[in-house]
mmCIF file of C-alpha atoms and ligand atoms in Angstrom:
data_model
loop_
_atom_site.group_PDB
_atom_site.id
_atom_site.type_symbol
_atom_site.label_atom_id
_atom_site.label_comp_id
_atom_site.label_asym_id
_atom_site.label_seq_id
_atom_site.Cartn_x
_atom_site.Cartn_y
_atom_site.Cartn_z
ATOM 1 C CA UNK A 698 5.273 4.790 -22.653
ATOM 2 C CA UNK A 699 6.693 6.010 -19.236
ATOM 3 C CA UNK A 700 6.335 3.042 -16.619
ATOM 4 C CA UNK A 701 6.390 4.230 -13.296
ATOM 5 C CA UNK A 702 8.875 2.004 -11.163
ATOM 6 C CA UNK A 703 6.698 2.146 -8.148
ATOM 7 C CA UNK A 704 2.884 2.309 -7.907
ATOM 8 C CA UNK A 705 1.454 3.522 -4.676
ATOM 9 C CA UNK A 706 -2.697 2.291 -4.011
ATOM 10 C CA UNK A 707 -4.665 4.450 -1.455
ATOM 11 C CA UNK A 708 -7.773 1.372 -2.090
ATOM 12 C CA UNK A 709 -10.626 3.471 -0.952
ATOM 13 C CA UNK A 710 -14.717 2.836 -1.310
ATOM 14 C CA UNK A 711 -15.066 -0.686 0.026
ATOM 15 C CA UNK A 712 -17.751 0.557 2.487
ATOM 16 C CA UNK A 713 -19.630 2.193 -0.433
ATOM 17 C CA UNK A 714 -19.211 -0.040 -2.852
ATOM 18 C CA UNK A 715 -21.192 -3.025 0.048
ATOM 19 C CA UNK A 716 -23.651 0.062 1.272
ATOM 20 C CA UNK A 717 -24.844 0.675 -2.543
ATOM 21 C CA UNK A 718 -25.791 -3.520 -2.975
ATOM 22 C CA UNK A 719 -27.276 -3.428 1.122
ATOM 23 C CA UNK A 720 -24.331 -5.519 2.207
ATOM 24 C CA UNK A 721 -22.311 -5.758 5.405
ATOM 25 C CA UNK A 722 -19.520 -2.979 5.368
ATOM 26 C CA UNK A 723 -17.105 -6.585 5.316
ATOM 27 C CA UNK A 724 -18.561 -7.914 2.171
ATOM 28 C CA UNK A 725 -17.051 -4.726 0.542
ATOM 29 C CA UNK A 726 -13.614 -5.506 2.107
ATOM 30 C CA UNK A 727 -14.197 -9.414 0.275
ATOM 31 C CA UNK A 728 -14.839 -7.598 -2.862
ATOM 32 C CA UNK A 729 -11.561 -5.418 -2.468
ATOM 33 C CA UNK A 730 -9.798 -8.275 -1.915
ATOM 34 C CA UNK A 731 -10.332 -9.501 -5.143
ATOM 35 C CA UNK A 732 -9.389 -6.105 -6.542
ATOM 36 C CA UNK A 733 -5.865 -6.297 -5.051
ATOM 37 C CA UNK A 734 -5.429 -10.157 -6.805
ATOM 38 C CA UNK A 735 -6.178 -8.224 -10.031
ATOM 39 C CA UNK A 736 -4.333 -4.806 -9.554
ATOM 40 C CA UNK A 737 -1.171 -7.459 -8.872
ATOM 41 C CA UNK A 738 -1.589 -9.163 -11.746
ATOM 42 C CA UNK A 739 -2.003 -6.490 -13.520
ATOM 43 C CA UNK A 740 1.367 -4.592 -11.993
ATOM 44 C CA UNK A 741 3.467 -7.618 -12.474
ATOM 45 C CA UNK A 742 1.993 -7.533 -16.477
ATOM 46 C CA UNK A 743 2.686 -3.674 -16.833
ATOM 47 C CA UNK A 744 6.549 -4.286 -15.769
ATOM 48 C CA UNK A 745 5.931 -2.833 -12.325
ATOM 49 C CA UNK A 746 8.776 -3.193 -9.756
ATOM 50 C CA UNK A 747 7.420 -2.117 -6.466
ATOM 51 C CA UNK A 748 3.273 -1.771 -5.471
ATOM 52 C CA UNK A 749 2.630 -0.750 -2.102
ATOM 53 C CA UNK A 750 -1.030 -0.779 -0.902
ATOM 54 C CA UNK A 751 -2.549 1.029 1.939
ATOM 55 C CA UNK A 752 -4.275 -1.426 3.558
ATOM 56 C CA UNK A 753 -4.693 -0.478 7.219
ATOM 57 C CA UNK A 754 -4.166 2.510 8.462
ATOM 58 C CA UNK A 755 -2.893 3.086 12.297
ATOM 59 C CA UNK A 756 -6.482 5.095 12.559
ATOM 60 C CA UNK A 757 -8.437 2.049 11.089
ATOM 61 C CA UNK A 758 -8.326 0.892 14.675
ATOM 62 C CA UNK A 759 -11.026 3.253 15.639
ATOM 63 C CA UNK A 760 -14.020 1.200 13.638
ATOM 64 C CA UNK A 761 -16.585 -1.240 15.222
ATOM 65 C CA UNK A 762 -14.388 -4.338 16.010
ATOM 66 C CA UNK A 763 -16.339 -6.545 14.192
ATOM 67 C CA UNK A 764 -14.958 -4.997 10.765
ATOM 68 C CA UNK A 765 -11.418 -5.176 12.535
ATOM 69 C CA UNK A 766 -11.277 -8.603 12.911
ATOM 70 C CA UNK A 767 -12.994 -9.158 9.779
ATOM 71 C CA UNK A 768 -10.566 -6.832 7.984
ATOM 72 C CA UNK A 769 -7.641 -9.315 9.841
ATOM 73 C CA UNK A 770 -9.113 -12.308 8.950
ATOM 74 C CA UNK A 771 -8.942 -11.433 5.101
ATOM 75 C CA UNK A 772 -5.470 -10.481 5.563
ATOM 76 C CA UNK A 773 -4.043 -13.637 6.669
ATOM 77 C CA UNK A 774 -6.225 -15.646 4.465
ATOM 78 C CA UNK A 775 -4.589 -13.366 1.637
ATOM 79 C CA UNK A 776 -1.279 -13.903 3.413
ATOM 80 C CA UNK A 777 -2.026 -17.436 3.067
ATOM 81 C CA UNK A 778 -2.518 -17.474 -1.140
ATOM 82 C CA UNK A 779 -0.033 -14.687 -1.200
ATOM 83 C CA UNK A 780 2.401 -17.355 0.190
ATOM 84 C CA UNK A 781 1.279 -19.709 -2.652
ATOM 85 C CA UNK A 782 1.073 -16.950 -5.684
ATOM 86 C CA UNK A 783 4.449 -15.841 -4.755
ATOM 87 C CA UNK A 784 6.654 -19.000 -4.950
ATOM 88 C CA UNK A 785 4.954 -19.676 -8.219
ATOM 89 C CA UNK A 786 5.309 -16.054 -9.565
ATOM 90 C CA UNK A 787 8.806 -14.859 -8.107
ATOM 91 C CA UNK A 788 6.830 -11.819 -5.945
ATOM 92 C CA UNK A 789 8.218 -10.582 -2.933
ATOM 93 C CA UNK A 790 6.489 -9.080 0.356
ATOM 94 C CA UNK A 791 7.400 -6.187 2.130
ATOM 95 C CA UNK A 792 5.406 -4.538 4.836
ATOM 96 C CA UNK A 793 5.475 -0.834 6.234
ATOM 97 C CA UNK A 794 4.308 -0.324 9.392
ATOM 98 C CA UNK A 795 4.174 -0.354 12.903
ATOM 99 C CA UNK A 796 3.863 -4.075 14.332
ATOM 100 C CA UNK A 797 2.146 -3.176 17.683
ATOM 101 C CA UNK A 798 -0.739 -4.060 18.026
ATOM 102 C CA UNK A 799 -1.131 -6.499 15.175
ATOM 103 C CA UNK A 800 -2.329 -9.614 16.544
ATOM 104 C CA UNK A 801 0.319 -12.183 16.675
ATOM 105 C CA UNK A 802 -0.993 -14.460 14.178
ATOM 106 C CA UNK A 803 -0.787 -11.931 11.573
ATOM 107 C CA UNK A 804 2.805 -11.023 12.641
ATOM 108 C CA UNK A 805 3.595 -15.246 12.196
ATOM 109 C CA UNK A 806 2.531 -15.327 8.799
ATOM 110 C CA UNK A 807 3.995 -11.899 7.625
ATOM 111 C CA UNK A 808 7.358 -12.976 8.825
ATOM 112 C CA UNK A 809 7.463 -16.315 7.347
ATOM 113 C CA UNK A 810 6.055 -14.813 3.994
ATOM 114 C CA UNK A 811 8.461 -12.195 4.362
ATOM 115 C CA UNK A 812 11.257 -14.220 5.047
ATOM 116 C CA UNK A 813 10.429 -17.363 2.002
ATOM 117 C CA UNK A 814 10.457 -14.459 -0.585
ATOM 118 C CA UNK A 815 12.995 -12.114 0.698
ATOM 119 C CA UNK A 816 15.570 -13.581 -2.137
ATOM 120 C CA UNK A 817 12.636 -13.530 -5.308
ATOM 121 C CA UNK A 818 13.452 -10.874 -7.849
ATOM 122 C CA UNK A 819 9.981 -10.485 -9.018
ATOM 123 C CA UNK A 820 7.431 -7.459 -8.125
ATOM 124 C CA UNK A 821 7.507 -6.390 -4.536
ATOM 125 C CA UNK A 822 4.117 -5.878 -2.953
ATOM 126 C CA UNK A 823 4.809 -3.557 0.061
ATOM 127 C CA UNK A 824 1.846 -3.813 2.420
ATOM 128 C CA UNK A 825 1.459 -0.934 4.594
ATOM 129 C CA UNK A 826 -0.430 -2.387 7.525
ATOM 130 C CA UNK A 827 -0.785 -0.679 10.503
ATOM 131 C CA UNK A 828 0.732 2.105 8.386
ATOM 132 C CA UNK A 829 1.156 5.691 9.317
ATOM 133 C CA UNK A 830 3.149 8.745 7.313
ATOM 134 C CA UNK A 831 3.962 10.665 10.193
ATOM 135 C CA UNK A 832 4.554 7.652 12.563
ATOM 136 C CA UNK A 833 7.004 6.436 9.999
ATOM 137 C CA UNK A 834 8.868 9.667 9.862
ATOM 138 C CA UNK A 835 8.438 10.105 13.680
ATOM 139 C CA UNK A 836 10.027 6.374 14.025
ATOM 140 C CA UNK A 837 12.651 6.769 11.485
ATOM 141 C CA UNK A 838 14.143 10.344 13.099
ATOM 142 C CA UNK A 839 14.303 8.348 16.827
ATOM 143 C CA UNK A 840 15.584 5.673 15.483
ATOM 144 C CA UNK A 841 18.328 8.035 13.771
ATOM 145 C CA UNK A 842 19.018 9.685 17.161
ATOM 146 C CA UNK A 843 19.070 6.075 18.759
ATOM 147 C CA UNK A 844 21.661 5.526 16.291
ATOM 148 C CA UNK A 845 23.987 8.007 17.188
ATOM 149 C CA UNK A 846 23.336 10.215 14.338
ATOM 150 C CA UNK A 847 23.797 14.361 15.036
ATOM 151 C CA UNK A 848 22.263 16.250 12.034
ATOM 152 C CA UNK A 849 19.472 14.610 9.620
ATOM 153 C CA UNK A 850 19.781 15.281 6.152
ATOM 154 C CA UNK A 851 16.806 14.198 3.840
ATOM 155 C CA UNK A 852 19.498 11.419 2.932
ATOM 156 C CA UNK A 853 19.954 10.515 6.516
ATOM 157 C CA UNK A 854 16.359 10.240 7.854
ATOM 158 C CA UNK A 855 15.888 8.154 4.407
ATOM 159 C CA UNK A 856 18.000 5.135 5.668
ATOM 160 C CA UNK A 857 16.039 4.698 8.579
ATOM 161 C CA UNK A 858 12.559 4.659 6.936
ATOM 162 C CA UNK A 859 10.449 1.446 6.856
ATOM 163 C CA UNK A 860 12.697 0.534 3.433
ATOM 164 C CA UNK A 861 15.271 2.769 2.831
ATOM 165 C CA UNK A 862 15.586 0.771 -0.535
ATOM 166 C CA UNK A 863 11.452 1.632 -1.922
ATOM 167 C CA UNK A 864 12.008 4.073 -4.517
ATOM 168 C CA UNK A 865 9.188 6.912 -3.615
ATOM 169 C CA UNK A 866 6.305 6.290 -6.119
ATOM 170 C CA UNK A 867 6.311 7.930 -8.931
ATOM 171 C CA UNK A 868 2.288 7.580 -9.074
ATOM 172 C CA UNK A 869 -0.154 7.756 -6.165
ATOM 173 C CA UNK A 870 -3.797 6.462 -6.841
ATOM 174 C CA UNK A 871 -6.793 6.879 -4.910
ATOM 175 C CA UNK A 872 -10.105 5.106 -5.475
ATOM 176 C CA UNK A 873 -13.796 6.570 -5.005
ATOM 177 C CA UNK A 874 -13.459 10.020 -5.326
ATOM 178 C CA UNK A 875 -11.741 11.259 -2.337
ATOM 179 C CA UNK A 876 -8.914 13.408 -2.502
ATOM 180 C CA UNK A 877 -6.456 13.557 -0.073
ATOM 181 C CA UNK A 878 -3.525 11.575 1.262
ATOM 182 C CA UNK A 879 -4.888 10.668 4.914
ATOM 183 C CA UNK A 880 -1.779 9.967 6.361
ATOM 184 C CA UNK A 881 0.049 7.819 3.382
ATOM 185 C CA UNK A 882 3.436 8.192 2.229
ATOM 186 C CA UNK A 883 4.003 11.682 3.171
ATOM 187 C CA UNK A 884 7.911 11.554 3.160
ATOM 188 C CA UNK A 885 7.508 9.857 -0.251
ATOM 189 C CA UNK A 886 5.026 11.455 -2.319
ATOM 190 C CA UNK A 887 7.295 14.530 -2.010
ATOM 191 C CA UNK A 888 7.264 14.581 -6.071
ATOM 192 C CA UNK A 889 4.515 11.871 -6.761
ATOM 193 C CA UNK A 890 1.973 12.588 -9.745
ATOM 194 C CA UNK A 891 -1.611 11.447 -8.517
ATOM 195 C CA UNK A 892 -4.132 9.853 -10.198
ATOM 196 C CA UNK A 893 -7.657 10.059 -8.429
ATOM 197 C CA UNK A 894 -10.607 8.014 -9.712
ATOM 198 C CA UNK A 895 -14.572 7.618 -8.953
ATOM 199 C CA UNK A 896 -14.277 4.115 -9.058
ATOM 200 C CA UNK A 897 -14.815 2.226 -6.014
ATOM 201 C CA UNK A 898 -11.611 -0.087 -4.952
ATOM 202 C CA UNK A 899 -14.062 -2.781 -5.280
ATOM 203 C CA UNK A 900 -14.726 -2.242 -9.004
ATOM 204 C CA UNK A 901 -11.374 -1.229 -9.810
ATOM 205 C CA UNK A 902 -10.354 -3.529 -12.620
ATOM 206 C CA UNK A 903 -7.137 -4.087 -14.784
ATOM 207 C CA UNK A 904 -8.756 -1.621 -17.323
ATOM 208 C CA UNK A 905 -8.532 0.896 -14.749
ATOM 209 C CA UNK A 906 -4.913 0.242 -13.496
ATOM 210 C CA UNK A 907 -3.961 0.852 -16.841
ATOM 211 C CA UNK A 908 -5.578 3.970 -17.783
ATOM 212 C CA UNK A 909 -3.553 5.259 -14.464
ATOM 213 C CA UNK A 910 -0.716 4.306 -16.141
ATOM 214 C CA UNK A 911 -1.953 5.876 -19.219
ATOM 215 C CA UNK A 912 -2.151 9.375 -17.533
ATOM 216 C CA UNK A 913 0.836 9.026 -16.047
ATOM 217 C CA UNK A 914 2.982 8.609 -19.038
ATOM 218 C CA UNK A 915 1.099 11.728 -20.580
ATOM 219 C CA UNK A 916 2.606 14.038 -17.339
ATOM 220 C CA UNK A 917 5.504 16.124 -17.714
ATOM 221 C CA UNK A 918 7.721 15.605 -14.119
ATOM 222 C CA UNK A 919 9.616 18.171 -13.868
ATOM 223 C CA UNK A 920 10.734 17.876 -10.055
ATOM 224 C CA UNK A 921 10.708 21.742 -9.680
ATOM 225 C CA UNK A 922 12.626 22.810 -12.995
ATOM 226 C CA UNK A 923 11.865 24.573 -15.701
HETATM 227 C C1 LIG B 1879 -11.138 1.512 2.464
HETATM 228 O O1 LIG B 1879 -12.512 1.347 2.271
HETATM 229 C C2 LIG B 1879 -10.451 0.252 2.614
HETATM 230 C C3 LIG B 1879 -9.850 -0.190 3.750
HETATM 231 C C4 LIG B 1879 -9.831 0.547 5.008
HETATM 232 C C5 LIG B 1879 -9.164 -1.467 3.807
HETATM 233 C C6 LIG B 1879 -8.525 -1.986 2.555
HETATM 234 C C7 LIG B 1879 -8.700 -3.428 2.561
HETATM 235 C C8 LIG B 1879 -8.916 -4.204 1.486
HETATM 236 C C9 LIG B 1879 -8.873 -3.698 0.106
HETATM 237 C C10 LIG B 1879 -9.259 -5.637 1.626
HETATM 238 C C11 LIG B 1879 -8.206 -6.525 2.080
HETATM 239 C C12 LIG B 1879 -6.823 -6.119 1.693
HETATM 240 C C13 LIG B 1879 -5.850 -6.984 1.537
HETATM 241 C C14 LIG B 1879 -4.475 -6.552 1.228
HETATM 242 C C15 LIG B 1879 -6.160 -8.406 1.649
HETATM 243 P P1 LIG B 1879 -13.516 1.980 3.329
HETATM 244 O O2 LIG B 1879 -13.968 0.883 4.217
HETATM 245 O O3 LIG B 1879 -12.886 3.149 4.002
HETATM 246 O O4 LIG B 1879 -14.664 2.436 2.367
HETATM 247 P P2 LIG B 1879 -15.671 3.647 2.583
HETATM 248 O O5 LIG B 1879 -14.859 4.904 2.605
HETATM 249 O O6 LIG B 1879 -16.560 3.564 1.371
HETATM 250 O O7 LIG B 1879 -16.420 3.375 3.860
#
């Protein structure tokens, strides 16, 4: 079977998933924090190199604050175990995204998670926090110009991306039904296969990673040939 080297997760339904069981919109986000333990697990088990997750958008800053700082407050307590899990199973963190305005104790713990597993040679979990496609782009061709550069090629504008070294995903998922790309990986998903499922992020399982994976290998890329 055809293992994709990099796995891109747009984790969508969290809100849905706590509205169908009468929850608070944050209980959802608990739940599909669970879901990204498993989906990492199950990565690193399916021979995975890089997963990158979407899991704040630079437009997430526009819901009730209340869900913002709950939505922070999971991330550093995953930052926290993510810390833990990583010495113990060689992973290494990456983040894309903009770092204003991430409150600064989120920024503390990145970097020093960042920085303790910059040399492991396991899976890479790329974040993308604070993420946005055409921000990224936007940064990468100023920061080209800032570098002296003249003329961008597609090969140029690559090295000054988030990571010039993430492979672009060969498979893009995206949970509970939707289907679009809302801002994700636009430079990248330039040839990406996607995978769209009903299942809310919250109930997606190991099962379901895998039957991604599944229809993956059963696609013919053919990157504009014949
Ligand atoms: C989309 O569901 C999900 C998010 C905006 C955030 C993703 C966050 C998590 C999975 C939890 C924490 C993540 C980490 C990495 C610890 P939604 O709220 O848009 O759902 P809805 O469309 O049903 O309202």
């Amino acid at each position: 079977m055809s293992i994709p080297k990099h796995v891109a997760i747009i984790m969508d339904g969290n809100g849905r998933w706590a509205k169908a069981r009468r929850l608070p919109r944050l209980a959802g986000h608990q739940a599909g924090a669970k879901a990204v333990e498993r989906t990492l697990k199950a990565a690193q088990e399916a021979g995975i190199s890089f997963l990158t997750l979407y899991a704040f958008s630079t437009e997430n800053w526009t819901r009730p604050q209340e869900e913002i700082n709950g939505l922070m407050q999971l991330l550093e307590q995953t930052l926290d175990r993510y810390g833990e899990d990583a010495a113990k199973n060689n992973f290494r963190l990456w983040i894309s995204g903009a770092r204003e305005p991430l409150p600064q104790a989120i920024l503390g713990k990145i970097d020093k998670v960042v920085a303790a597993t910059a040399h492991h040679t396991g899976l890479t979990l790329n974040l993308a926090l604070n993420y946005g496609a055409r921000q990224e782009i936007i940064h990468a061709a100023n920061a080209a110009l800032n570098a002296g550069e003249k003329f961008l090629t597609a090969d140029i504008l690559r090295r000054y991306l988030y990571h010039p070294d993430l492979p672009d995903p060969e498979l893009i998922i995206r949970t509970s039904g939707e289907e679009r790309l809302s801002n994700f990986l636009l430079w990248q998903a330039a040839y990406s296969e996607f995978y769209f499922t009903p299942v809310l992020w919250p109930d997606f399982t190991e099962k379901e990673f895998q039957a991604a994976l599944t229809a993956y290998a059963a696609r013919t890329r053919r990157f504009g040939g014949v």
